[in-house]
Amino acid sequence: MVHTWPVTLRDRELVLRPLQRRDRSAFEALRRRNDAWLRPWDATDPENGRVRPPFATLRRWSERQAKEGTSLPLAIVVDGRLGGQITASPILYGPQRSAVLGYWIDQRLAGRGIVPRAAALMIDHLFAEMGLHRVEVTVRPENTASIRVVQKLGLRPEGLRRSAIHVDGAWRDHLVFALTVEEVVAGHPGHPGHPGRGVLDRLLTQNSSDTRPA
């Protein structure tokens, strides 16, 4: 189980892949169109405010961190169109073997269940292919849509971190949700001793009996 880069993950019309140079126009247009939608959840610098690096710089940073294995940054592509991002960062090895997951999606795609599927694909990859032990997601208490995502994925609530992350111009409280590989294996007898596509399989099974997207 090792980290490889580049990597592409797929589930039907949903593809997670590295950002490419040709994505620049689509990415910049996507961020502009979703500025107000994403602003309440965007991390900010307490000294410099909300400063987003140019696309070329963002892609260069992402590539370097991905090659080093400290981050897994992937674009969310739906039906061939750029729709958001999902990133596991930081990725820790050694005695922790964990990652923190973050994501954002185009407002036009919200409510279609895209983010839970993307997160399930990513978590399954982190567990089954990269050998990680734990995945964590931190969510502002006000972000009810993201809370629904982690609930659908079966992540456990672990409590509140006070003033944990600087978001939208201030230090904000964040709820912590987590999942370990043992929980995935234990919940999926079809994958004895190995997580496989356990998180995605559970999500798809759940969706087949629950038509409410997140």
PDB file of C-alpha atoms in Angstrom:
ATOM      1  CA  MET A   1       0.000   0.000   0.000  1.00  0.00           C
ATOM      2  CA  VAL A   2       1.748   3.118  -1.242  1.00  0.00           C
ATOM      3  CA  HIS A   3       0.985   6.617  -2.388  1.00  0.00           C
ATOM      4  CA  THR A   4       1.012   7.028  -6.159  1.00  0.00           C
ATOM      5  CA  TRP A   5       0.600  10.198  -8.185  1.00  0.00           C
ATOM      6  CA  PRO A   6      -1.174  11.047 -10.396  1.00  0.00           C
ATOM      7  CA  VAL A   7      -4.284   9.082  -9.495  1.00  0.00           C
ATOM      8  CA  THR A   8      -7.818   9.058 -10.937  1.00  0.00           C
ATOM      9  CA  LEU A   9     -10.877   7.695  -9.108  1.00  0.00           C
ATOM     10  CA  ARG A  10     -14.184   6.934 -10.848  1.00  0.00           C
ATOM     11  CA  ASP A  11     -17.782   6.084 -10.134  1.00  0.00           C
ATOM     12  CA  ARG A  12     -19.965   6.238 -13.236  1.00  0.00           C
ATOM     13  CA  GLU A  13     -20.236   9.891 -14.363  1.00  0.00           C
ATOM     14  CA  LEU A  14     -18.181  11.097 -11.387  1.00  0.00           C
ATOM     15  CA  VAL A  15     -14.403  11.383 -11.826  1.00  0.00           C
ATOM     16  CA  LEU A  16     -11.816  12.613  -9.326  1.00  0.00           C
ATOM     17  CA  ARG A  17      -8.548  13.606 -11.008  1.00  0.00           C
ATOM     18  CA  PRO A  18      -5.662  16.074 -10.686  1.00  0.00           C
ATOM     19  CA  LEU A  19      -6.161  19.631 -11.887  1.00  0.00           C
ATOM     20  CA  GLN A  20      -4.735  20.110 -15.382  1.00  0.00           C
ATOM     21  CA  ARG A  21      -3.375  23.185 -17.122  1.00  0.00           C
ATOM     22  CA  ARG A  22      -6.355  23.231 -19.458  1.00  0.00           C
ATOM     23  CA  ASP A  23      -8.693  23.552 -16.425  1.00  0.00           C
ATOM     24  CA  ARG A  24      -7.634  27.126 -15.760  1.00  0.00           C
ATOM     25  CA  SER A  25     -10.510  28.972 -17.464  1.00  0.00           C
ATOM     26  CA  ALA A  26     -13.170  26.596 -16.169  1.00  0.00           C
ATOM     27  CA  PHE A  27     -11.714  26.627 -12.648  1.00  0.00           C
ATOM     28  CA  GLU A  28     -11.496  30.420 -12.446  1.00  0.00           C
ATOM     29  CA  ALA A  29     -15.033  30.807 -13.801  1.00  0.00           C
ATOM     30  CA  LEU A  30     -16.294  28.229 -11.320  1.00  0.00           C
ATOM     31  CA  ARG A  31     -14.735  30.029  -8.365  1.00  0.00           C
ATOM     32  CA  ARG A  32     -16.064  33.425  -9.510  1.00  0.00           C
ATOM     33  CA  ARG A  33     -19.576  32.086  -9.982  1.00  0.00           C
ATOM     34  CA  ASN A  34     -19.553  30.440  -6.558  1.00  0.00           C
ATOM     35  CA  ASP A  35     -17.835  33.220  -4.624  1.00  0.00           C
ATOM     36  CA  ALA A  36     -20.812  34.119  -2.418  1.00  0.00           C
ATOM     37  CA  TRP A  37     -21.813  30.446  -2.050  1.00  0.00           C
ATOM     38  CA  LEU A  38     -18.364  29.404  -0.778  1.00  0.00           C
ATOM     39  CA  ARG A  39     -17.335  32.506   1.177  1.00  0.00           C
ATOM     40  CA  PRO A  40     -18.822  31.414   4.563  1.00  0.00           C
ATOM     41  CA  TRP A  41     -16.811  28.170   4.453  1.00  0.00           C
ATOM     42  CA  ASP A  42     -13.522  29.336   2.870  1.00  0.00           C
ATOM     43  CA  ALA A  43     -10.455  29.292   5.116  1.00  0.00           C
ATOM     44  CA  THR A  44      -8.776  32.695   5.438  1.00  0.00           C
ATOM     45  CA  ASP A  45      -5.398  33.996   6.566  1.00  0.00           C
ATOM     46  CA  PRO A  46      -5.738  35.922   9.861  1.00  0.00           C
ATOM     47  CA  GLU A  47      -3.080  38.397   8.660  1.00  0.00           C
ATOM     48  CA  ASN A  48      -3.887  38.738   4.970  1.00  0.00           C
ATOM     49  CA  GLY A  49      -7.573  37.911   4.733  1.00  0.00           C
ATOM     50  CA  ARG A  50      -9.114  35.952   1.897  1.00  0.00           C
ATOM     51  CA  VAL A  51      -6.349  35.768  -0.675  1.00  0.00           C
ATOM     52  CA  ARG A  52      -6.571  33.003  -3.257  1.00  0.00           C
ATOM     53  CA  PRO A  53      -3.392  32.216  -5.206  1.00  0.00           C
ATOM     54  CA  PRO A  54      -3.447  32.327  -9.017  1.00  0.00           C
ATOM     55  CA  PHE A  55      -4.452  29.056 -10.674  1.00  0.00           C
ATOM     56  CA  ALA A  56      -0.900  28.289 -11.846  1.00  0.00           C
ATOM     57  CA  THR A  57       0.443  28.741  -8.309  1.00  0.00           C
ATOM     58  CA  LEU A  58      -2.349  26.657  -6.791  1.00  0.00           C
ATOM     59  CA  ARG A  59      -1.716  23.864  -9.272  1.00  0.00           C
ATOM     60  CA  ARG A  60       2.057  23.981  -8.687  1.00  0.00           C
ATOM     61  CA  TRP A  61       1.612  23.777  -4.906  1.00  0.00           C
ATOM     62  CA  SER A  62      -0.875  20.938  -5.300  1.00  0.00           C
ATOM     63  CA  GLU A  63       1.425  18.977  -7.588  1.00  0.00           C
ATOM     64  CA  ARG A  64       4.403  19.357  -5.243  1.00  0.00           C
ATOM     65  CA  GLN A  65       2.481  18.297  -2.147  1.00  0.00           C
ATOM     66  CA  ALA A  66       0.872  15.396  -3.999  1.00  0.00           C
ATOM     67  CA  LYS A  67       4.235  14.107  -5.223  1.00  0.00           C
ATOM     68  CA  GLU A  68       5.591  14.350  -1.674  1.00  0.00           C
ATOM     69  CA  GLY A  69       2.605  12.361  -0.413  1.00  0.00           C
ATOM     70  CA  THR A  70       1.497  14.990   2.100  1.00  0.00           C
ATOM     71  CA  SER A  71      -1.686  15.861   0.203  1.00  0.00           C
ATOM     72  CA  LEU A  72      -4.097  14.284  -2.276  1.00  0.00           C
ATOM     73  CA  PRO A  73      -5.781  17.159  -4.152  1.00  0.00           C
ATOM     74  CA  LEU A  74      -8.317  16.140  -6.804  1.00  0.00           C
ATOM     75  CA  ALA A  75     -10.784  17.983  -8.990  1.00  0.00           C
ATOM     76  CA  ILE A  76     -14.403  16.823  -8.938  1.00  0.00           C
ATOM     77  CA  VAL A  77     -15.554  16.284 -12.524  1.00  0.00           C
ATOM     78  CA  VAL A  78     -19.187  15.434 -13.330  1.00  0.00           C
ATOM     79  CA  ASP A  79     -20.205  14.395 -16.837  1.00  0.00           C
ATOM     80  CA  GLY A  80     -16.881  15.769 -18.100  1.00  0.00           C
ATOM     81  CA  ARG A  81     -17.328  19.207 -16.507  1.00  0.00           C
ATOM     82  CA  LEU A  82     -15.311  20.648 -13.619  1.00  0.00           C
ATOM     83  CA  GLY A  83     -17.546  20.909 -10.564  1.00  0.00           C
ATOM     84  CA  GLY A  84     -15.407  21.350  -7.454  1.00  0.00           C
ATOM     85  CA  GLN A  85     -12.494  19.955  -5.464  1.00  0.00           C
ATOM     86  CA  ILE A  86     -11.814  17.376  -2.796  1.00  0.00           C
ATOM     87  CA  THR A  87      -8.523  17.202  -0.914  1.00  0.00           C
ATOM     88  CA  ALA A  88      -7.010  14.970   1.738  1.00  0.00           C
ATOM     89  CA  SER A  89      -4.501  17.154   3.599  1.00  0.00           C
ATOM     90  CA  PRO A  90      -2.435  16.886   5.620  1.00  0.00           C
ATOM     91  CA  ILE A  91      -1.705  13.195   5.162  1.00  0.00           C
ATOM     92  CA  LEU A  92       0.265  11.834   8.105  1.00  0.00           C
ATOM     93  CA  TYR A  93       2.201   8.571   8.150  1.00  0.00           C
ATOM     94  CA  GLY A  94       4.131   6.767  10.879  1.00  0.00           C
ATOM     95  CA  PRO A  95       2.144   6.029  14.039  1.00  0.00           C
ATOM     96  CA  GLN A  96      -0.844   8.191  12.998  1.00  0.00           C
ATOM     97  CA  ARG A  97      -1.546   7.212   9.366  1.00  0.00           C
ATOM     98  CA  SER A  98      -4.389   9.693   9.052  1.00  0.00           C
ATOM     99  CA  ALA A  99      -5.761  12.421   6.801  1.00  0.00           C
ATOM    100  CA  VAL A 100      -8.137  15.372   7.037  1.00  0.00           C
ATOM    101  CA  LEU A 101     -10.685  15.643   4.235  1.00  0.00           C
ATOM    102  CA  GLY A 102     -12.008  18.899   2.756  1.00  0.00           C
ATOM    103  CA  TYR A 103     -14.258  19.585  -0.220  1.00  0.00           C
ATOM    104  CA  TRP A 104     -16.319  22.165  -2.076  1.00  0.00           C
ATOM    105  CA  ILE A 105     -18.856  21.900  -4.903  1.00  0.00           C
ATOM    106  CA  ASP A 106     -20.499  24.126  -7.493  1.00  0.00           C
ATOM    107  CA  GLN A 107     -23.824  25.399  -6.170  1.00  0.00           C
ATOM    108  CA  ARG A 108     -25.468  24.126  -9.358  1.00  0.00           C
ATOM    109  CA  LEU A 109     -24.464  20.572  -8.414  1.00  0.00           C
ATOM    110  CA  ALA A 110     -25.475  20.801  -4.746  1.00  0.00           C
ATOM    111  CA  GLY A 111     -28.222  18.435  -3.635  1.00  0.00           C
ATOM    112  CA  ARG A 112     -27.411  15.722  -6.161  1.00  0.00           C
ATOM    113  CA  GLY A 113     -25.367  13.502  -3.851  1.00  0.00           C
ATOM    114  CA  ILE A 114     -22.105  14.291  -5.674  1.00  0.00           C
ATOM    115  CA  VAL A 115     -20.079  15.258  -2.594  1.00  0.00           C
ATOM    116  CA  PRO A 116     -20.915  12.135  -0.538  1.00  0.00           C
ATOM    117  CA  ARG A 117     -19.912   9.916  -3.469  1.00  0.00           C
ATOM    118  CA  ALA A 118     -16.707  11.876  -4.054  1.00  0.00           C
ATOM    119  CA  ALA A 119     -15.815  11.674  -0.366  1.00  0.00           C
ATOM    120  CA  ALA A 120     -16.606   7.940  -0.281  1.00  0.00           C
ATOM    121  CA  LEU A 121     -14.333   7.350  -3.284  1.00  0.00           C
ATOM    122  CA  MET A 122     -11.552   9.310  -1.610  1.00  0.00           C
ATOM    123  CA  ILE A 123     -11.901   7.604   1.775  1.00  0.00           C
ATOM    124  CA  ASP A 124     -11.907   4.145   0.189  1.00  0.00           C
ATOM    125  CA  HIS A 125      -8.724   5.050  -1.692  1.00  0.00           C
ATOM    126  CA  LEU A 126      -7.038   6.400   1.448  1.00  0.00           C
ATOM    127  CA  PHE A 127      -7.842   3.228   3.374  1.00  0.00           C
ATOM    128  CA  ALA A 128      -7.524   0.492   0.756  1.00  0.00           C
ATOM    129  CA  GLU A 129      -4.726   1.831  -1.454  1.00  0.00           C
ATOM    130  CA  MET A 130      -2.723   4.144   0.803  1.00  0.00           C
ATOM    131  CA  GLY A 131      -3.036   2.131   3.989  1.00  0.00           C
ATOM    132  CA  LEU A 132      -4.252   4.955   6.199  1.00  0.00           C
ATOM    133  CA  HIS A 133      -6.004   4.216   9.480  1.00  0.00           C
ATOM    134  CA  ARG A 134      -8.206   7.257  10.131  1.00  0.00           C
ATOM    135  CA  VAL A 135      -9.961   9.993   8.152  1.00  0.00           C
ATOM    136  CA  GLU A 136     -11.254  13.156   9.795  1.00  0.00           C
ATOM    137  CA  VAL A 137     -13.595  15.911   8.593  1.00  0.00           C
ATOM    138  CA  THR A 138     -14.068  19.213  10.436  1.00  0.00           C
ATOM    139  CA  VAL A 139     -17.268  21.162   9.814  1.00  0.00           C
ATOM    140  CA  ARG A 140     -18.595  24.497  11.030  1.00  0.00           C
ATOM    141  CA  PRO A 141     -21.745  23.870  13.112  1.00  0.00           C
ATOM    142  CA  GLU A 142     -23.654  26.212  10.780  1.00  0.00           C
ATOM    143  CA  ASN A 143     -22.791  24.129   7.697  1.00  0.00           C
ATOM    144  CA  THR A 144     -25.784  21.825   7.743  1.00  0.00           C
ATOM    145  CA  ALA A 145     -25.194  20.548   4.199  1.00  0.00           C
ATOM    146  CA  SER A 146     -21.697  19.326   5.073  1.00  0.00           C
ATOM    147  CA  ILE A 147     -22.975  17.763   8.300  1.00  0.00           C
ATOM    148  CA  ARG A 148     -25.465  15.758   6.226  1.00  0.00           C
ATOM    149  CA  VAL A 149     -22.560  14.568   4.069  1.00  0.00           C
ATOM    150  CA  VAL A 150     -20.553  13.164   6.982  1.00  0.00           C
ATOM    151  CA  GLN A 151     -23.674  11.580   8.445  1.00  0.00           C
ATOM    152  CA  LYS A 152     -24.375   9.794   5.171  1.00  0.00           C
ATOM    153  CA  LEU A 153     -20.780   8.554   5.124  1.00  0.00           C
ATOM    154  CA  GLY A 154     -21.112   7.109   8.623  1.00  0.00           C
ATOM    155  CA  LEU A 155     -18.463   9.296  10.267  1.00  0.00           C
ATOM    156  CA  ARG A 156     -18.668   9.476  14.060  1.00  0.00           C
ATOM    157  CA  PRO A 157     -19.109  12.846  15.828  1.00  0.00           C
ATOM    158  CA  GLU A 158     -16.157  13.429  18.168  1.00  0.00           C
ATOM    159  CA  GLY A 159     -16.970  16.808  19.643  1.00  0.00           C
ATOM    160  CA  LEU A 160     -16.305  20.507  19.150  1.00  0.00           C
ATOM    161  CA  ARG A 161     -12.980  22.289  18.640  1.00  0.00           C
ATOM    162  CA  ARG A 162     -13.212  25.871  19.812  1.00  0.00           C
ATOM    163  CA  SER A 163     -11.807  28.550  17.468  1.00  0.00           C
ATOM    164  CA  ALA A 164     -10.149  25.784  15.456  1.00  0.00           C
ATOM    165  CA  ILE A 165      -9.767  27.311  11.984  1.00  0.00           C
ATOM    166  CA  HIS A 166      -9.750  30.861  10.605  1.00  0.00           C
ATOM    167  CA  VAL A 167     -12.720  30.957   8.220  1.00  0.00           C
ATOM    168  CA  ASP A 168     -14.454  33.891   6.542  1.00  0.00           C
ATOM    169  CA  GLY A 169     -12.437  36.437   8.520  1.00  0.00           C
ATOM    170  CA  ALA A 170     -12.615  35.031  12.053  1.00  0.00           C
ATOM    171  CA  TRP A 171     -11.615  32.065  14.226  1.00  0.00           C
ATOM    172  CA  ARG A 172     -14.484  29.597  14.019  1.00  0.00           C
ATOM    173  CA  ASP A 173     -15.597  26.590  16.047  1.00  0.00           C
ATOM    174  CA  HIS A 174     -15.610  23.290  14.166  1.00  0.00           C
ATOM    175  CA  LEU A 175     -17.305  19.973  14.798  1.00  0.00           C
ATOM    176  CA  VAL A 176     -15.075  16.932  14.337  1.00  0.00           C
ATOM    177  CA  PHE A 177     -16.200  13.738  12.591  1.00  0.00           C
ATOM    178  CA  ALA A 178     -14.014  10.682  12.006  1.00  0.00           C
ATOM    179  CA  LEU A 179     -13.904   7.157  10.606  1.00  0.00           C
ATOM    180  CA  THR A 180     -11.313   4.402  11.026  1.00  0.00           C
ATOM    181  CA  VAL A 181     -10.541   1.539   8.684  1.00  0.00           C
ATOM    182  CA  GLU A 182     -11.618  -0.991  11.325  1.00  0.00           C
ATOM    183  CA  GLU A 183     -15.100   0.525  11.355  1.00  0.00           C
ATOM    184  CA  VAL A 184     -15.366   0.132   7.593  1.00  0.00           C
ATOM    185  CA  VAL A 185     -14.177  -3.475   7.618  1.00  0.00           C
ATOM    186  CA  ALA A 186     -16.408  -4.412  10.566  1.00  0.00           C
ATOM    187  CA  GLY A 187     -19.451  -2.952   8.835  1.00  0.00           C
ATOM    188  CA  HIS A 188     -18.852  -4.794   5.552  1.00  0.00           C
ATOM    189  CA  PRO A 189     -18.593  -8.571   5.867  1.00  0.00           C
ATOM    190  CA  GLY A 190     -18.140  -8.717   2.109  1.00  0.00           C
ATOM    191  CA  HIS A 191     -14.669  -7.234   2.594  1.00  0.00           C
ATOM    192  CA  PRO A 192     -13.095  -9.526   5.206  1.00  0.00           C
ATOM    193  CA  GLY A 193      -9.973  -7.869   6.597  1.00  0.00           C
ATOM    194  CA  HIS A 194      -9.855  -5.279   3.802  1.00  0.00           C
ATOM    195  CA  PRO A 195     -11.912  -2.107   3.303  1.00  0.00           C
ATOM    196  CA  GLY A 196     -12.206  -2.377  -0.493  1.00  0.00           C
ATOM    197  CA  ARG A 197     -14.944   0.019  -1.662  1.00  0.00           C
ATOM    198  CA  GLY A 198     -16.683  -0.327   1.691  1.00  0.00           C
ATOM    199  CA  VAL A 199     -17.638   3.322   2.228  1.00  0.00           C
ATOM    200  CA  LEU A 200     -18.933   3.785  -1.316  1.00  0.00           C
ATOM    201  CA  ASP A 201     -20.795   0.456  -1.261  1.00  0.00           C
ATOM    202  CA  ARG A 202     -22.508   1.424   1.997  1.00  0.00           C
ATOM    203  CA  LEU A 203     -23.429   4.842   0.616  1.00  0.00           C
ATOM    204  CA  LEU A 204     -24.878   3.422  -2.610  1.00  0.00           C
ATOM    205  CA  THR A 205     -26.850   0.806  -0.687  1.00  0.00           C
ATOM    206  CA  GLN A 206     -28.209   3.532   1.570  1.00  0.00           C
ATOM    207  CA  ASN A 207     -29.115   5.717  -1.403  1.00  0.00           C
ATOM    208  CA  SER A 208     -31.040   2.899  -3.032  1.00  0.00           C
ATOM    209  CA  SER A 209     -33.493   3.017  -0.106  1.00  0.00           C
ATOM    210  CA  ASP A 210     -33.277   6.764   0.560  1.00  0.00           C
ATOM    211  CA  THR A 211     -33.945   9.124  -2.327  1.00  0.00           C
ATOM    212  CA  ARG A 212     -32.962  12.278  -0.419  1.00  0.00           C
ATOM    213  CA  PRO A 213     -29.652  13.592  -1.815  1.00  0.00           C
ATOM    214  CA  ALA A 214     -27.072  15.562   0.128  1.00  0.00           C
TER     215      ALA A 214
END
